[in-house]
C-alpha positions as a LaTeX table, in Angstrom:
\begin{tabular}{lrrr}
\hline
Residue & $x$ (\AA) & $y$ (\AA) & $z$ (\AA) \\
\hline
Trp1 & 31.82 & $-36.73$ & $-19.61$ \\
Lys2 & 29.50 & $-35.02$ & $-20.88$ \\
Gly3 & 28.87 & $-31.11$ & $-21.45$ \\
Asn4 & 30.39 & $-30.07$ & $-18.53$ \\
Glu5 & 29.48 & $-33.30$ & $-15.65$ \\
Leu6 & 32.11 & $-35.64$ & $-15.22$ \\
Arg7 & 31.13 & $-38.28$ & $-12.84$ \\
Ala8 & 32.00 & $-42.03$ & $-11.96$ \\
Thr9 & 29.95 & $-45.21$ & $-13.17$ \\
Ser10 & 29.53 & $-48.77$ & $-12.41$ \\
Ile11 & 30.32 & $-51.17$ & $-15.72$ \\
Glu12 & 26.65 & $-52.47$ & $-14.98$ \\
Gln13 & 25.34 & $-48.53$ & $-15.57$ \\
Leu14 & 28.34 & $-47.77$ & $-18.76$ \\
Glu15 & 26.67 & $-51.01$ & $-20.54$ \\
His16 & 22.99 & $-49.48$ & $-19.87$ \\
Val17 & 23.66 & $-45.93$ & $-20.74$ \\
Thr18 & 25.41 & $-47.24$ & $-23.83$ \\
Thr19 & 23.85 & $-50.28$ & $-25.50$ \\
Ile20 & 19.21 & $-50.42$ & $-23.69$ \\
Gln21 & 19.17 & $-46.15$ & $-23.94$ \\
His22 & 21.45 & $-45.35$ & $-27.22$ \\
Lys23 & 18.27 & $-47.40$ & $-29.06$ \\
Ile24 & 16.62 & $-45.45$ & $-27.05$ \\
Ser25 & 18.21 & $-41.81$ & $-28.34$ \\
Ser26 & 21.35 & $-41.79$ & $-30.23$ \\
Ala27 & 21.96 & $-38.08$ & $-27.55$ \\
Leu28 & 24.64 & $-40.37$ & $-26.45$ \\
Ser29 & 26.43 & $-41.12$ & $-29.39$ \\
Thr30 & 27.62 & $-37.50$ & $-28.49$ \\
Ser31 & 28.86 & $-38.32$ & $-25.14$ \\
Leu32 & 32.28 & $-38.93$ & $-24.39$ \\
Ile33 & 32.99 & $-41.60$ & $-21.64$ \\
Phe34 & 36.43 & $-42.25$ & $-19.89$ \\
Leu35 & 36.40 & $-46.00$ & $-19.02$ \\
Lys36 & 39.16 & $-46.87$ & $-17.10$ \\
Thr37 & 40.61 & $-50.39$ & $-16.95$ \\
Pro38 & 44.17 & $-51.83$ & $-15.63$ \\
Asn39 & 46.75 & $-52.07$ & $-18.42$ \\
Ala40 & 49.98 & $-52.34$ & $-17.20$ \\
Val41 & 51.41 & $-51.86$ & $-20.96$ \\
Leu42 & 49.37 & $-49.14$ & $-21.16$ \\
Glu43 & 49.46 & $-47.42$ & $-18.12$ \\
Gln44 & 53.44 & $-48.13$ & $-18.73$ \\
Leu45 & 53.61 & $-45.92$ & $-21.47$ \\
Asn46 & 51.24 & $-43.55$ & $-19.98$ \\
Val47 & 48.55 & $-44.28$ & $-23.78$ \\
Cys48 & 44.85 & $-43.41$ & $-23.43$ \\
Leu49 & 43.03 & $-44.97$ & $-26.55$ \\
Ile50 & 40.18 & $-43.30$ & $-27.84$ \\
Asp51 & 37.50 & $-45.74$ & $-29.29$ \\
Thr52 & 34.97 & $-44.01$ & $-31.84$ \\
Pro53 & 31.42 & $-45.27$ & $-32.70$ \\
Gly54 & 32.41 & $-47.06$ & $-36.40$ \\
Phe55 & 31.01 & $-45.45$ & $-39.27$ \\
Phe56 & 28.70 & $-48.73$ & $-40.63$ \\
Asp57 & 30.46 & $-47.75$ & $-44.49$ \\
Asp58 & 28.12 & $-44.22$ & $-44.58$ \\
Ala59 & 30.69 & $-41.77$ & $-45.49$ \\
His60 & 28.12 & $-39.37$ & $-46.98$ \\
Asn61 & 26.13 & $-39.05$ & $-42.82$ \\
Thr62 & 29.80 & $-38.82$ & $-41.14$ \\
Asp63 & 28.26 & $-35.13$ & $-39.46$ \\
Ser64 & 25.94 & $-37.29$ & $-36.87$ \\
Asn65 & 29.20 & $-39.30$ & $-36.46$ \\
Pro66 & 31.19 & $-38.12$ & $-32.81$ \\
Thr67 & 34.52 & $-39.46$ & $-33.81$ \\
Phe68 & 35.27 & $-35.66$ & $-36.03$ \\
Asp69 & 33.88 & $-34.14$ & $-32.47$ \\
Phe70 & 36.46 & $-35.82$ & $-30.48$ \\
Leu71 & 39.60 & $-35.61$ & $-33.32$ \\
Gln72 & 41.08 & $-32.83$ & $-31.94$ \\
Leu73 & 41.88 & $-34.48$ & $-28.30$ \\
Ala74 & 44.14 & $-37.30$ & $-29.76$ \\
Asp75 & 47.77 & $-37.40$ & $-30.90$ \\
Glu76 & 47.41 & $-39.98$ & $-33.63$ \\
Val77 & 44.68 & $-41.31$ & $-35.23$ \\
Trp78 & 44.66 & $-45.61$ & $-35.89$ \\
Phe79 & 42.60 & $-45.61$ & $-38.69$ \\
Met80 & 41.29 & $-49.46$ & $-38.96$ \\
Phe81 & 39.81 & $-51.21$ & $-41.14$ \\
Ala82 & 38.34 & $-54.56$ & $-42.25$ \\
Ala83 & 40.82 & $-57.02$ & $-44.14$ \\
Glu84 & 37.75 & $-58.18$ & $-46.14$ \\
Glu85 & 37.63 & $-55.41$ & $-47.51$ \\
Ala86 & 39.92 & $-52.40$ & $-46.78$ \\
Leu87 & 39.73 & $-48.96$ & $-47.77$ \\
Thr88 & 36.56 & $-48.79$ & $-49.46$ \\
Tyr89 & 34.91 & $-46.30$ & $-51.08$ \\
Ser90 & 33.28 & $-44.91$ & $-47.94$ \\
Glu91 & 36.55 & $-44.93$ & $-44.95$ \\
Lys92 & 38.42 & $-43.03$ & $-48.86$ \\
Ile93 & 35.75 & $-40.40$ & $-47.81$ \\
Ile94 & 35.80 & $-40.55$ & $-43.98$ \\
Ile95 & 40.18 & $-40.40$ & $-44.36$ \\
Glu96 & 39.53 & $-37.44$ & $-46.01$ \\
Lys97 & 37.65 & $-35.32$ & $-43.92$ \\
Met98 & 40.12 & $-36.58$ & $-40.72$ \\
Met99 & 42.99 & $-34.78$ & $-42.50$ \\
Asp100 & 40.91 & $-31.69$ & $-43.87$ \\
Ile101 & 39.57 & $-31.31$ & $-39.64$ \\
Ala102 & 43.30 & $-32.10$ & $-38.43$ \\
Pro103 & 45.85 & $-31.79$ & $-41.37$ \\
Asn104 & 48.33 & $-32.58$ & $-39.17$ \\
Met105 & 47.88 & $-35.20$ & $-37.40$ \\
Pro106 & 49.69 & $-38.65$ & $-37.88$ \\
Ile107 & 48.07 & $-41.03$ & $-39.44$ \\
Ser108 & 48.59 & $-44.88$ & $-38.94$ \\
Phe109 & 46.66 & $-47.77$ & $-40.74$ \\
Ile110 & 45.42 & $-51.07$ & $-39.26$ \\
Ile111 & 44.04 & $-53.80$ & $-40.89$ \\
Asn112 & 41.84 & $-56.22$ & $-38.42$ \\
Lys113 & 41.09 & $-59.75$ & $-39.16$ \\
Val114 & 44.05 & $-60.67$ & $-40.76$ \\
Asp115 & 43.24 & $-64.17$ & $-39.54$ \\
Leu116 & 40.54 & $-64.46$ & $-42.08$ \\
Leu117 & 43.21 & $-64.26$ & $-45.31$ \\
Asp118 & 46.51 & $-66.62$ & $-45.80$ \\
Glu119 & 49.81 & $-65.53$ & $-45.75$ \\
Asp120 & 49.49 & $-65.14$ & $-49.98$ \\
Glu121 & 46.09 & $-62.82$ & $-49.35$ \\
Leu122 & 48.24 & $-60.95$ & $-46.37$ \\
Glu123 & 50.44 & $-59.91$ & $-48.29$ \\
Glu124 & 48.37 & $-58.83$ & $-51.75$ \\
Leu125 & 46.19 & $-56.95$ & $-49.71$ \\
Cys126 & 48.74 & $-54.97$ & $-47.95$ \\
Glu127 & 50.52 & $-54.30$ & $-51.12$ \\
Asp128 & 46.47 & $-53.32$ & $-52.72$ \\
Val129 & 45.94 & $-50.63$ & $-49.77$ \\
Glu130 & 49.74 & $-49.19$ & $-49.94$ \\
Arg131 & 49.25 & $-48.40$ & $-53.23$ \\
Lys132 & 46.21 & $-47.09$ & $-52.97$ \\
Leu133 & 46.82 & $-44.98$ & $-49.69$ \\
Tyr134 & 49.58 & $-43.03$ & $-52.31$ \\
Lys135 & 47.44 & $-42.98$ & $-54.92$ \\
Leu136 & 45.31 & $-40.82$ & $-53.14$ \\
Phe137 & 47.31 & $-38.47$ & $-50.47$ \\
His138 & 50.74 & $-39.02$ & $-52.32$ \\
Lys139 & 52.28 & $-40.42$ & $-48.92$ \\
Arg140 & 53.51 & $-43.81$ & $-47.22$ \\
Tyr141 & 51.73 & $-44.79$ & $-44.07$ \\
Pro142 & 52.46 & $-46.99$ & $-41.38$ \\
Leu143 & 50.47 & $-50.51$ & $-42.36$ \\
Tyr144 & 49.79 & $-53.22$ & $-38.63$ \\
Met145 & 48.29 & $-55.59$ & $-38.72$ \\
Tyr146 & 45.16 & $-57.40$ & $-36.31$ \\
Ser147 & 43.52 & $-60.33$ & $-35.26$ \\
Ser148 & 41.71 & $-60.88$ & $-32.43$ \\
Glu149 & 41.61 & $-63.96$ & $-33.20$ \\
Glu150 & 44.91 & $-64.81$ & $-32.65$ \\
Pro151 & 46.16 & $-61.63$ & $-30.82$ \\
Asn152 & 49.21 & $-63.07$ & $-29.76$ \\
Asp153 & 50.51 & $-62.82$ & $-33.42$ \\
Tyr154 & 50.10 & $-59.49$ & $-33.56$ \\
Arg155 & 49.53 & $-57.36$ & $-30.78$ \\
Pro156 & 53.56 & $-57.69$ & $-29.92$ \\
Thr157 & 53.63 & $-55.35$ & $-33.34$ \\
Ile158 & 51.31 & $-52.74$ & $-32.51$ \\
Ile159 & 52.54 & $-53.11$ & $-28.90$ \\
Asp160 & 56.12 & $-52.13$ & $-29.81$ \\
Val161 & 54.99 & $-49.50$ & $-32.07$ \\
Leu162 & 53.66 & $-47.57$ & $-29.05$ \\
Lys163 & 57.01 & $-48.41$ & $-27.17$ \\
Lys164 & 58.76 & $-47.22$ & $-30.50$ \\
Lys165 & 56.97 & $-43.98$ & $-30.37$ \\
Lys166 & 57.00 & $-43.34$ & $-27.11$ \\
Glu167 & 61.21 & $-43.37$ & $-26.94$ \\
Ala168 & 61.32 & $-40.98$ & $-29.68$ \\
Leu169 & 59.38 & $-39.13$ & $-27.91$ \\
Tyr170 & 62.29 & $-38.80$ & $-25.21$ \\
Val171 & 64.70 & $-38.97$ & $-27.34$ \\
Ser172 & 63.86 & $-35.39$ & $-29.84$ \\
\hline
\end{tabular}
């Protein structure tokens, strides 16, 4: 989806557009690419994930990041940060801007790369992040763990959260 144009494409074309052409012109950064791929769990839950470009630790140059353009398409934000440097100054600025744009948007936080930490370090990090989030926003937020290296250790937690949220919609 770009402008008013919606078209189907192959994975090869998508790769070309998102890597090669993006290096030539950053105008593609503001394109919304809808990629549908079979995923039984997401289909069962009727969930669509929107993955936005990272900020590359440049909180003061957020105007060029399309994340904010597409924020209103989401029902909820899952903000992911790396375990080795979670909740940096730049991330705080970005989260504040998201909350300014969409103040009623539910937000959850995911700590990625948790496999890099031992159990004690992970516990300490979680406590630190929860404390910082509360200090910044005067509210407790859900905090989840994830590791692409050990996905089976953490993925069920995220899927369970999606299932519970879906069930809550039907109960309400």
